């Protein structure tokens, strides 16, 4: 039967099956030079300006392992709780394609840099699931073949080797995920871990993070895994989710029709949302792996690993948990604040200096995030320093400013970069809490409105708002509303 003509299964049929998903993530490490040679690998430079004899595979050129790439590989491994192997081995993975002039890719095969890791991922129902990580190994990136965009593109393809030899960490998960949602959550978590570890910006648009999804389905209750298809190079998390969902429905339809899923590599088309067969799955033996004779085994001593571990920043999940336990913020707040290390640092400084973590959390996520967003700025570019925001919150906390005034002052601070005190001083924005001053204003208002006073005393206490409004009008909104309320109630009582 022609598998291509089987329509994908409906949700009800899909629900009889359980998907099994394993992900292979490639992360480009942000080293200054390539993994085995001295060229840079910055994104966006003119084609073929970042090559050298090693990248070009010129006869006699020998690879030299980049120490920084190994260090970042170790950092990445530690961020995903992998065990570092004291000894790992580079291997040649042989294949012929113009994006790799040597005719083989230097990778790691049976002895990878690190193994046996995990990541805990948060699911929409509030639960947490641990996803196993099989291994992390180092390898070199390939160049890019360009098939479109030139006048003679119908006859020729072009090759850009700027990316060839860039260091990659390939992270292979266990087949532990059971839905596209779990796969999405895993990718989100891994990206954050790698960013926090400082090994990559993980910008998918620049190809710094790439993902292949392995998908199979089995009838619910069945133990044996089904045959998997591997979906290649899907370039956003959202597309990975879509590709997996399509693939699940496709495989279910194939099985329901009585046919078998074939093991193959498939490509996702982000215009149609469909996957289509690219080639039958190659097996490891097709690559003729053998140990790379030009590189000695990579040895990572315990001391080296420890010195790298000591310089690791706090990981996102630990940070979130600490923000909750140390500052008493909610899980939700901790999650938002710990989205980046910079935001979390900023929050911690504000919380400590202001002495009010709850208020700090609200302002960092509320006013500050809003203003930064509107100005197109990141938190490190904030015109208001953490210390300066803390001072504003102190003035709010001690009643010098009402929350309305604090917001006004905040906007002026953001605009001018001036401190809260400078702005209050210059604009006379202080909240009036001084009872003496307020009392005389209130006396005047009561005297000028005898009718309303009578109404109040007759039992219509709802008219209190009228008096508050009058006080605010006279003080240009600067009266402390709480003090005004107290004074008015006392005076009106007779
Ligand atoms: P291969 O030898 O085909 O590359 P691996 O065993 O190396 O397969 O696994 C590659 C990826 O596929 C891993 O992420 C793994 O978790 C996942 N995987 C393996 N078997 C299955 C399966 N039956 N269904 C879904 N994913 C799978
Ligand atoms: Mg494999």
Short mmCIF file of C-alpha atoms and ligand atoms in Angstrom, two decimals:
data_model
loop_
_atom_site.label_atom_id
_atom_site.label_comp_id
_atom_site.label_asym_id
_atom_site.label_seq_id
_atom_site.Cartn_x
_atom_site.Cartn_y
_atom_site.Cartn_z
CA UNK A 1 0.00 0.00 0.00
CA UNK A 2 1.17 3.52 -0.71
CA UNK A 3 1.75 4.94 2.78
CA UNK A 4 1.61 8.47 1.44
CA UNK A 5 -2.10 8.24 0.73
CA UNK A 6 -3.15 7.19 4.24
CA UNK A 7 -4.74 10.24 5.91
CA UNK A 8 -3.51 11.00 9.41
CA UNK A 9 -5.50 9.49 12.29
CA UNK A 10 -8.21 11.40 14.16
CA UNK A 11 -7.64 12.35 17.83
CA UNK A 12 -9.87 9.56 19.12
CA UNK A 13 -7.81 6.89 17.38
CA UNK A 14 -4.57 8.60 18.37
CA UNK A 15 -5.71 8.41 22.00
CA UNK A 16 -5.53 4.60 21.88
CA UNK A 17 -1.77 4.88 21.40
CA UNK A 18 1.09 6.12 23.50
CA UNK A 19 3.83 8.14 21.81
CA UNK A 20 7.48 7.58 22.74
CA UNK A 21 9.88 10.43 22.05
CA UNK A 22 13.63 10.87 22.36
CA UNK A 23 15.41 14.06 21.35
CA UNK A 24 18.87 14.74 19.99
CA UNK A 25 19.89 18.34 20.60
CA UNK A 26 22.89 19.95 18.94
CA UNK A 27 24.24 22.99 20.71
CA UNK A 28 26.90 25.20 19.15
CA UNK A 29 29.40 26.20 21.82
CA UNK A 30 30.42 29.86 21.91
CA UNK A 31 34.17 29.45 21.73
CA UNK A 32 36.41 32.01 20.04
CA UNK A 33 37.76 29.50 17.55
CA UNK A 34 36.73 26.24 15.93
CA UNK A 35 36.99 22.92 17.72
CA UNK A 36 40.09 21.70 15.86
CA UNK A 37 41.52 24.80 14.19
CA UNK A 38 42.14 28.54 14.73
CA UNK A 39 39.39 30.10 12.55
CA UNK A 40 36.55 31.96 14.21
CA UNK A 41 32.98 30.81 13.66
CA UNK A 42 30.91 33.93 14.22
CA UNK A 43 27.53 33.97 12.54
CA UNK A 44 26.79 36.21 9.59
CA UNK A 45 30.20 36.82 8.02
CA UNK A 46 30.75 36.71 4.25
CA UNK A 47 30.81 33.12 3.00
CA UNK A 48 34.05 31.16 3.29
CA UNK A 49 35.97 33.86 5.16
CA UNK A 50 36.42 31.63 8.22
CA UNK A 51 38.29 28.65 6.90
CA UNK A 52 41.77 27.20 7.26
CA UNK A 53 43.65 24.13 6.05
CA UNK A 54 42.04 21.89 8.71
CA UNK A 55 38.51 23.00 7.83
CA UNK A 56 39.27 22.64 4.12
CA UNK A 57 40.68 19.16 4.65
CA UNK A 58 43.94 20.05 2.93
CA UNK A 59 46.47 17.22 2.86
CA UNK A 60 48.77 17.24 5.85
CA UNK A 61 46.66 19.58 7.99
CA UNK A 62 46.18 18.18 11.48
CA UNK A 63 43.42 18.90 14.02
CA UNK A 64 44.32 20.32 17.42
CA UNK A 65 41.64 20.09 20.10
CA UNK A 66 40.41 23.45 21.44
CA UNK A 67 40.67 23.45 25.23
CA UNK A 68 37.87 26.03 25.55
CA UNK A 69 35.51 23.71 23.65
CA UNK A 70 36.25 20.91 26.11
CA UNK A 71 35.67 23.22 29.07
CA UNK A 72 32.35 24.34 27.68
CA UNK A 73 31.44 20.73 26.93
CA UNK A 74 32.13 19.87 30.56
CA UNK A 75 30.08 22.85 31.74
CA UNK A 76 27.19 21.79 29.51
CA UNK A 77 27.47 18.23 30.82
CA UNK A 78 27.39 19.37 34.44
CA UNK A 79 24.39 21.61 33.74
CA UNK A 80 22.42 18.53 32.69
CA UNK A 81 23.75 16.35 35.51
CA UNK A 82 25.90 14.11 33.33
CA UNK A 83 28.83 12.15 34.69
CA UNK A 84 32.10 13.20 33.04
CA UNK A 85 34.15 10.34 31.64
CA UNK A 86 37.82 10.62 32.65
CA UNK A 87 38.70 9.40 29.18
CA UNK A 88 36.81 9.94 25.96
CA UNK A 89 37.73 9.25 22.38
CA UNK A 90 37.21 11.11 19.12
CA UNK A 91 36.07 9.05 16.17
CA UNK A 92 35.68 9.56 12.44
CA UNK A 93 32.15 9.37 11.16
CA UNK A 94 32.57 8.87 7.44
CA UNK A 95 30.18 10.30 4.93
CA UNK A 96 30.52 12.17 1.70
CA UNK A 97 28.81 15.50 1.31
CA UNK A 98 30.24 18.81 0.07
CA UNK A 99 29.59 20.58 3.40
CA UNK A 100 32.44 18.57 4.92
CA UNK A 101 35.54 18.59 2.68
CA UNK A 102 37.46 16.02 4.74
CA UNK A 103 34.93 13.31 3.88
CA UNK A 104 34.33 12.56 7.54
CA UNK A 105 33.11 14.35 10.64
CA UNK A 106 35.18 14.16 13.81
CA UNK A 107 32.73 13.15 16.51
CA UNK A 108 32.70 10.88 19.54
CA UNK A 109 31.16 7.45 19.32
CA UNK A 110 31.43 4.66 21.88
CA UNK A 111 33.37 6.70 24.43
CA UNK A 112 31.62 10.10 24.76
CA UNK A 113 32.64 13.00 26.99
CA UNK A 114 29.76 12.50 29.42
CA UNK A 115 26.85 10.15 30.20
CA UNK A 116 23.95 9.36 32.54
CA UNK A 117 22.41 12.78 33.06
CA UNK A 118 18.88 14.04 33.59
CA UNK A 119 16.72 17.11 33.60
CA UNK A 120 13.53 17.73 35.56
CA UNK A 121 10.89 19.38 33.43
CA UNK A 122 7.73 21.18 34.51
CA UNK A 123 4.47 20.20 32.90
CA UNK A 124 1.31 22.22 32.42
CA UNK A 125 -0.62 20.27 35.08
CA UNK A 126 1.92 21.44 37.67
CA UNK A 127 3.75 18.12 37.89
CA UNK A 128 7.46 17.59 37.34
CA UNK A 129 8.96 14.77 35.31
CA UNK A 130 12.56 13.59 35.15
CA UNK A 131 13.87 12.96 31.63
CA UNK A 132 16.98 10.81 31.34
CA UNK A 133 19.94 11.97 29.26
CA UNK A 134 21.96 9.22 27.66
CA UNK A 135 25.05 11.12 26.69
CA UNK A 136 26.74 14.34 25.68
CA UNK A 137 29.50 14.16 23.11
CA UNK A 138 31.64 16.71 21.29
CA UNK A 139 31.84 16.97 17.54
CA UNK A 140 32.46 19.42 14.74
CA UNK A 141 29.71 21.17 12.82
CA UNK A 142 29.45 20.85 9.04
CA UNK A 143 29.30 23.76 6.60
CA UNK A 144 26.14 24.89 4.85
CA UNK A 145 25.04 24.06 1.35
CA UNK A 146 22.98 26.79 -0.25
CA UNK A 147 20.48 25.66 -2.85
CA UNK A 148 18.57 28.87 -3.49
CA UNK A 149 19.12 32.56 -4.02
CA UNK A 150 21.58 32.60 -6.89
CA UNK A 151 20.80 33.24 -10.53
CA UNK A 152 22.03 29.79 -11.50
CA UNK A 153 20.62 28.02 -8.45
CA UNK A 154 18.70 25.66 -10.70
CA UNK A 155 22.01 24.25 -11.87
CA UNK A 156 24.37 24.67 -8.95
CA UNK A 157 24.50 24.50 -5.18
CA UNK A 158 26.93 26.62 -3.20
CA UNK A 159 28.94 25.77 -0.13
CA UNK A 160 29.73 28.05 2.81
CA UNK A 161 32.30 26.56 5.16
CA UNK A 162 32.19 29.28 7.84
CA UNK A 163 30.29 26.96 10.14
CA UNK A 164 32.34 23.84 9.33
CA UNK A 165 34.40 22.91 12.37
CA UNK A 166 32.39 24.96 14.85
CA UNK A 167 32.22 23.05 18.14
CA UNK A 168 29.00 21.22 18.88
CA UNK A 169 27.77 19.41 21.95
CA UNK A 170 25.28 16.72 20.96
CA UNK A 171 22.94 15.80 23.78
CA UNK A 172 20.96 12.58 23.37
CA UNK A 173 17.96 11.96 25.60
CA UNK A 174 16.52 8.65 26.68
CA UNK A 175 13.20 7.76 25.00
CA UNK A 176 11.45 9.10 28.11
CA UNK A 177 9.00 11.63 26.71
CA UNK A 178 5.37 10.65 26.17
CA UNK A 179 3.86 13.73 24.51
CA UNK A 180 4.77 16.71 22.38
CA UNK A 181 4.18 18.85 25.47
CA UNK A 182 6.88 16.96 27.38
CA UNK A 183 9.27 17.35 24.45
CA UNK A 184 8.60 21.10 24.39
CA UNK A 185 9.15 21.36 28.15
CA UNK A 186 12.40 19.39 27.87
CA UNK A 187 13.73 21.68 25.14
CA UNK A 188 12.79 24.74 27.17
CA UNK A 189 14.63 23.36 30.18
CA UNK A 190 17.72 22.29 28.26
CA UNK A 191 18.00 25.65 26.53
CA UNK A 192 17.83 27.44 29.86
CA UNK A 193 20.42 25.12 31.41
CA UNK A 194 22.84 25.69 28.51
CA UNK A 195 22.33 29.45 28.59
CA UNK A 196 22.87 29.59 32.33
CA UNK A 197 25.99 27.44 32.01
CA UNK A 198 27.25 30.16 29.66
CA UNK A 199 28.16 27.76 26.86
CA UNK A 200 25.77 29.03 24.21
CA UNK A 201 23.21 31.74 23.52
CA UNK A 202 21.06 28.97 22.00
CA UNK A 203 19.73 31.32 19.31
CA UNK A 204 17.82 28.94 17.05
CA UNK A 205 17.65 31.47 14.25
CA UNK A 206 21.43 31.41 14.09
CA UNK A 207 21.46 27.62 14.25
CA UNK A 208 23.06 27.61 17.68
CA UNK A 209 20.49 25.10 18.90
CA UNK A 210 19.11 22.38 16.64
CA UNK A 211 16.93 19.44 17.39
CA UNK A 212 16.12 16.08 15.84
CA UNK A 213 13.05 14.33 17.19
CA UNK A 214 12.75 10.53 17.35
CA UNK A 215 9.14 9.46 17.50
CA UNK A 216 7.38 6.10 17.74
CA UNK A 217 3.96 4.99 18.94
CA UNK A 218 2.69 1.86 20.67
CA UNK A 219 -0.74 0.74 21.78
CA UNK A 220 -1.40 1.88 25.34
CA UNK A 221 -0.40 -0.82 27.80
CA UNK A 222 2.09 -2.37 25.42
CA UNK A 223 5.65 -2.62 26.67
CA UNK A 224 7.68 -2.97 23.52
CA UNK A 225 8.63 0.27 21.76
CA UNK A 226 7.37 0.79 18.25
CA UNK A 227 9.57 1.49 15.24
CA UNK A 228 10.72 5.11 15.28
CA UNK A 229 11.12 7.78 12.68
CA UNK A 230 13.65 10.55 13.11
CA UNK A 231 12.57 14.06 12.18
CA UNK A 232 15.50 16.24 11.23
CA UNK A 233 16.47 19.81 11.92
CA UNK A 234 13.23 21.46 12.92
CA UNK A 235 14.13 25.07 13.59
CA UNK A 236 11.88 26.20 16.45
CA UNK A 237 10.43 24.61 19.58
CA UNK A 238 6.94 25.29 18.31
CA UNK A 239 7.72 23.48 15.08
CA UNK A 240 9.20 20.54 17.01
CA UNK A 241 5.90 20.26 18.85
CA UNK A 242 3.94 20.45 15.59
CA UNK A 243 6.20 17.96 13.84
CA UNK A 244 5.86 15.45 16.69
CA UNK A 245 2.08 15.81 16.75
CA UNK A 246 1.83 15.28 13.01
CA UNK A 247 4.20 12.33 13.16
CA UNK A 248 2.23 10.64 15.96
CA UNK A 249 -1.02 10.93 14.00
CA UNK A 250 0.68 9.69 10.84
CA UNK A 251 2.20 6.62 12.49
CA UNK A 252 -1.09 5.74 14.20
CA UNK A 253 -2.83 5.91 10.82
CA UNK A 254 -0.18 3.65 9.28
CA UNK A 255 -0.58 1.06 12.04
CA UNK A 256 -4.38 1.26 11.99
CA UNK A 257 -4.33 0.58 8.26
CA UNK A 258 -2.52 -2.67 8.97
CA UNK A 259 0.80 -1.47 7.57
CA UNK A 260 4.09 -1.10 9.47
CA UNK A 261 5.99 2.05 10.33
CA UNK A 262 9.31 2.05 8.54
CA UNK A 263 12.44 3.24 10.26
CA UNK A 264 13.47 6.35 8.36
CA UNK A 265 14.61 9.93 8.48
CA UNK A 266 11.86 12.44 7.79
CA UNK A 267 11.81 16.17 7.09
CA UNK A 268 9.34 18.62 8.57
CA UNK A 269 7.73 21.14 6.26
CA UNK A 270 6.78 24.19 8.30
CA UNK A 271 4.38 25.51 5.69
CA UNK A 272 2.19 22.41 5.59
CA UNK A 273 2.95 21.19 9.13
CA UNK A 274 3.64 17.75 7.69
CA UNK A 275 6.63 15.43 7.72
CA UNK A 276 7.79 13.56 4.65
CA UNK A 277 10.27 10.79 4.02
CA UNK A 278 13.81 11.97 3.31
CA UNK A 279 15.81 8.76 3.31
CA UNK A 280 15.80 5.35 4.90
CA UNK A 281 17.54 5.38 8.25
CA UNK A 282 21.27 4.93 8.05
CA UNK A 283 22.79 2.52 10.57
CA UNK A 284 25.91 3.14 12.62
CA UNK A 285 27.84 0.66 10.49
CA UNK A 286 27.10 2.76 7.40
CA UNK A 287 29.37 5.42 8.83
CA UNK A 288 32.39 3.17 9.26
CA UNK A 289 33.21 4.74 12.61
CA UNK A 290 36.81 4.33 13.75
CA UNK A 291 38.98 6.11 16.33
CA UNK A 292 40.44 9.37 15.02
CA UNK A 293 44.15 8.62 14.53
CA UNK A 294 45.15 12.31 14.53
CA UNK A 295 43.86 13.05 18.04
CA UNK A 296 44.88 11.39 21.29
CA UNK A 297 42.13 10.31 23.73
CA UNK A 298 40.69 13.26 25.65
CA UNK A 299 41.54 13.06 29.34
CA UNK A 300 39.58 15.17 31.82
CA UNK A 301 41.16 14.87 35.25
CA UNK A 302 39.16 15.09 38.44
CA UNK A 303 40.93 18.36 39.29
CA UNK A 304 40.08 19.91 35.96
CA UNK A 305 36.47 18.87 36.28
CA UNK A 306 36.35 20.25 39.83
CA UNK A 307 37.80 23.62 38.82
CA UNK A 308 35.18 23.88 36.07
CA UNK A 309 32.42 22.82 38.47
CA UNK A 310 33.56 25.47 40.97
CA UNK A 311 33.14 28.19 38.38
CA UNK A 312 29.63 27.07 37.40
CA UNK A 313 26.83 29.52 38.11
CA UNK A 314 23.70 28.41 39.88
CA UNK A 315 21.39 26.44 37.59
CA UNK A 316 17.89 27.66 36.78
CA UNK A 317 16.01 25.08 38.81
CA UNK A 318 18.20 25.57 41.90
CA UNK A 319 17.79 29.30 41.52
CA UNK A 320 14.01 29.04 41.37
CA UNK A 321 13.91 26.85 44.45
CA UNK A 322 16.21 29.18 46.35
CA UNK A 323 14.18 32.28 45.44
CA UNK A 324 11.14 30.56 46.95
CA UNK A 325 12.87 29.40 50.14
CA UNK A 326 15.06 32.46 50.70
CA UNK A 327 12.68 35.26 49.74
CA UNK A 328 9.30 33.65 50.21
CA UNK A 329 8.14 34.54 46.68
CA UNK A 330 5.58 32.28 44.99
CA UNK A 331 6.55 29.47 42.61
CA UNK A 332 5.13 31.50 39.79
CA UNK A 333 7.13 34.61 40.68
CA UNK A 334 10.30 32.54 41.06
CA UNK A 335 9.80 31.05 37.62
CA UNK A 336 9.39 34.43 35.96
CA UNK A 337 12.25 36.04 37.90
CA UNK A 338 14.63 33.16 37.17
CA UNK A 339 14.02 33.20 33.43
CA UNK A 340 17.41 34.81 33.13
CA UNK A 341 20.29 35.02 35.58
CA UNK A 342 20.39 38.81 35.09
CA UNK A 343 16.76 39.28 36.09
CA UNK A 344 17.20 37.05 39.13
CA UNK A 345 20.32 38.99 40.21
CA UNK A 346 18.49 42.27 39.78
CA UNK A 347 15.55 41.01 41.84
CA UNK A 348 17.80 39.75 44.62
CA UNK A 349 19.55 43.10 44.91
CA UNK A 350 16.23 44.96 45.06
CA UNK A 351 14.79 42.50 47.59
CA UNK A 352 17.82 42.74 49.87
CA UNK A 353 18.24 46.50 49.67
CA UNK A 354 14.53 47.29 50.06
CA UNK A 355 13.87 44.64 52.69
CA UNK A 356 10.57 43.74 51.01
CA UNK A 357 10.91 40.76 48.67
CA UNK A 358 7.23 40.56 47.79
CA UNK A 359 7.16 44.18 46.70
CA UNK A 360 10.47 43.73 44.86
CA UNK A 361 9.05 40.75 42.98
CA UNK A 362 5.95 42.70 42.00
CA UNK A 363 7.83 45.72 40.76
CA UNK A 364 10.50 43.84 38.86
CA UNK A 365 7.89 41.76 37.04
CA UNK A 366 5.37 44.58 36.75
CA UNK A 367 6.45 48.19 36.30
CA UNK A 368 10.05 47.45 35.41
CA UNK A 369 9.39 44.58 32.98
CA UNK A 370 6.65 46.65 31.33
CA UNK A 371 8.85 49.72 30.93
CA UNK A 372 11.80 47.70 29.62
CA UNK A 373 9.56 45.93 27.19
CA UNK A 374 8.09 49.17 25.88
CA UNK A 375 11.57 50.66 25.51
CA UNK A 376 12.94 47.51 23.84
CA UNK A 377 15.62 47.22 26.50
CA UNK A 378 16.98 44.24 28.42
CA UNK A 379 17.35 44.33 32.17
CA UNK A 380 21.09 44.91 31.94
CA UNK A 381 20.30 48.10 30.02
CA UNK A 382 17.77 49.31 32.59
CA UNK A 383 18.05 53.06 33.24
CA UNK A 384 17.04 52.30 36.84
CA UNK A 385 19.63 50.36 38.80
CA UNK A 386 18.52 47.71 41.29
CA UNK A 387 19.73 49.90 44.17
CA UNK A 388 17.79 52.84 42.82
CA UNK A 389 14.59 50.81 42.53
CA UNK A 390 15.11 49.54 46.08
CA UNK A 391 15.27 53.14 47.32
CA UNK A 392 11.98 53.93 45.58
CA UNK A 393 10.36 50.90 47.21
CA UNK A 394 11.62 52.05 50.61
CA UNK A 395 9.96 55.43 50.09
CA UNK A 396 6.79 53.61 49.15
CA UNK A 397 7.04 51.28 52.12
CA UNK A 398 7.49 54.02 54.69
CA UNK A 399 4.61 56.08 53.35
CA UNK A 400 6.68 58.91 51.87
CA UNK A 401 5.08 58.02 48.53
CA UNK A 402 1.63 56.63 47.82
CA UNK A 403 1.57 53.80 45.29
CA UNK A 404 0.18 56.21 42.71
CA UNK A 405 3.02 58.66 43.31
CA UNK A 406 5.58 55.85 43.35
CA UNK A 407 4.47 54.86 39.86
CA UNK A 408 4.78 58.45 38.69
CA UNK A 409 8.24 58.76 40.18
CA UNK A 410 9.19 55.41 38.65
CA UNK A 411 8.22 56.57 35.17
CA UNK A 412 10.31 59.72 35.62
CA UNK A 413 13.27 57.71 36.93
CA UNK A 414 13.06 55.42 33.92
CA UNK A 415 12.95 58.35 31.56
CA UNK A 416 15.70 60.44 33.11
CA UNK A 417 17.90 57.94 34.92
CA UNK A 418 17.64 60.19 38.01
CA UNK A 419 17.16 58.86 41.53
CA UNK A 420 13.81 58.83 43.33
CA UNK A 421 15.03 61.41 45.84
CA UNK A 422 16.16 63.81 43.12
CA UNK A 423 12.79 63.60 41.38
CA UNK A 424 10.76 63.99 44.57
CA UNK A 425 12.88 66.97 45.57
CA UNK A 426 12.67 68.67 42.18
CA UNK A 427 8.93 68.13 41.67
CA UNK A 428 7.71 68.31 45.26
CA UNK A 429 6.02 64.97 44.84
CA UNK A 430 6.20 63.85 48.43
CA UNK A 431 3.13 62.31 49.91
CA UNK A 432 1.64 64.46 52.63
CA UNK A 433 1.30 62.31 55.74
CA UNK A 434 1.82 65.11 58.22
CA UNK A 435 -1.42 65.14 60.26
CA UNK A 436 -1.07 68.81 61.18
CA UNK A 437 -0.98 69.94 57.56
CA UNK A 438 -3.78 67.61 56.52
CA UNK A 439 -5.95 68.56 59.48
CA UNK A 440 -6.09 72.21 58.53
CA UNK A 441 -6.96 71.32 54.94
CA UNK A 442 -9.72 69.00 56.15
CA UNK A 443 -11.09 71.62 58.55
CA UNK A 444 -11.36 74.07 55.69
CA UNK A 445 -13.19 71.55 53.51
CA UNK A 446 -15.68 70.62 56.24
CA UNK A 447 -16.39 74.28 56.90
CA UNK A 448 -17.01 74.93 53.19
CA UNK A 449 -19.42 72.00 52.79
CA UNK A 450 -21.85 72.06 55.74
CA UNK A 451 -24.64 70.32 53.77
CA UNK A 452 -22.51 67.28 53.01
CA UNK A 453 -21.35 67.16 56.62
CA UNK A 454 -24.96 67.02 57.72
CA UNK A 455 -25.75 64.28 55.22
CA UNK A 456 -22.86 62.21 56.56
CA UNK A 457 -23.91 62.73 60.16
CA UNK A 458 -27.46 61.79 59.18
CA UNK A 459 -26.16 58.28 58.46
CA UNK A 460 -25.13 58.39 54.78
CA UNK A 461 -21.48 57.51 55.45
CA UNK A 462 -20.97 56.67 51.78
CA UNK A 463 -20.42 60.38 51.21
CA UNK A 464 -16.99 60.07 52.84
CA UNK A 465 -15.55 59.54 49.37
CA UNK A 466 -16.65 63.06 48.44
CA UNK A 467 -14.51 64.55 51.23
CA UNK A 468 -11.52 62.34 50.37
CA UNK A 469 -11.83 63.54 46.77
CA UNK A 470 -11.82 67.18 47.91
CA UNK A 471 -8.67 66.65 49.99
CA UNK A 472 -6.92 64.94 47.09
CA UNK A 473 -7.89 67.75 44.77
CA UNK A 474 -6.42 70.38 47.07
CA UNK A 475 -3.22 68.41 47.65
CA UNK A 476 -2.81 67.45 43.98
CA UNK A 477 -3.09 63.78 44.90
CA UNK A 478 -0.25 63.93 47.36
CA UNK A 479 -2.18 63.35 50.58
CA UNK A 480 -1.66 59.99 52.20
CA UNK A 481 -5.08 58.40 51.62
CA UNK A 482 -4.93 56.29 54.75
CA UNK A 483 -4.22 59.29 56.99
CA UNK A 484 -6.93 61.32 55.22
CA UNK A 485 -9.47 58.57 55.82
CA UNK A 486 -8.63 58.31 59.50
CA UNK A 487 -8.72 62.08 60.08
CA UNK A 488 -11.99 62.53 58.18
CA UNK A 489 -13.75 59.71 60.02
CA UNK A 490 -12.62 61.13 63.34
CA UNK A 491 -13.64 64.70 62.57
CA UNK A 492 -16.97 63.81 60.96
CA UNK A 493 -17.87 61.69 63.97
CA UNK A 494 -18.20 64.97 65.70
P1 LIG B 1 19.92 5.26 16.50
O1 LIG B 1 20.91 4.16 16.68
O2 LIG B 1 18.84 4.99 15.53
O3 LIG B 1 20.55 6.61 16.35
P2 LIG B 1 19.66 5.59 19.29
O4 LIG B 1 19.44 4.41 20.16
O5 LIG B 1 21.02 6.16 19.22
O6 LIG B 1 19.11 5.28 17.87
O7 LIG B 1 18.67 6.71 19.77
C1 LIG B 1 18.58 7.92 19.13
C2 LIG B 1 17.45 8.68 19.79
O8 LIG B 1 16.23 8.02 19.58
C3 LIG B 1 17.58 8.79 21.30
O9 LIG B 1 17.19 10.07 21.70
C4 LIG B 1 16.61 7.75 21.82
O10 LIG B 1 16.07 8.13 23.06
C5 LIG B 1 15.54 7.76 20.77
N1 LIG B 1 14.84 6.48 20.61
C6 LIG B 1 15.37 5.26 20.58
N2 LIG B 1 14.41 4.33 20.38
C7 LIG B 1 13.23 5.00 20.25
C8 LIG B 1 11.88 4.62 20.01
N3 LIG B 1 11.52 3.36 19.81
N4 LIG B 1 10.96 5.59 19.93
C9 LIG B 1 11.29 6.88 20.08
N5 LIG B 1 12.53 7.29 20.32
C10 LIG B 1 13.50 6.38 20.40
MG1 LIG B 2 22.29 7.38 17.50
#
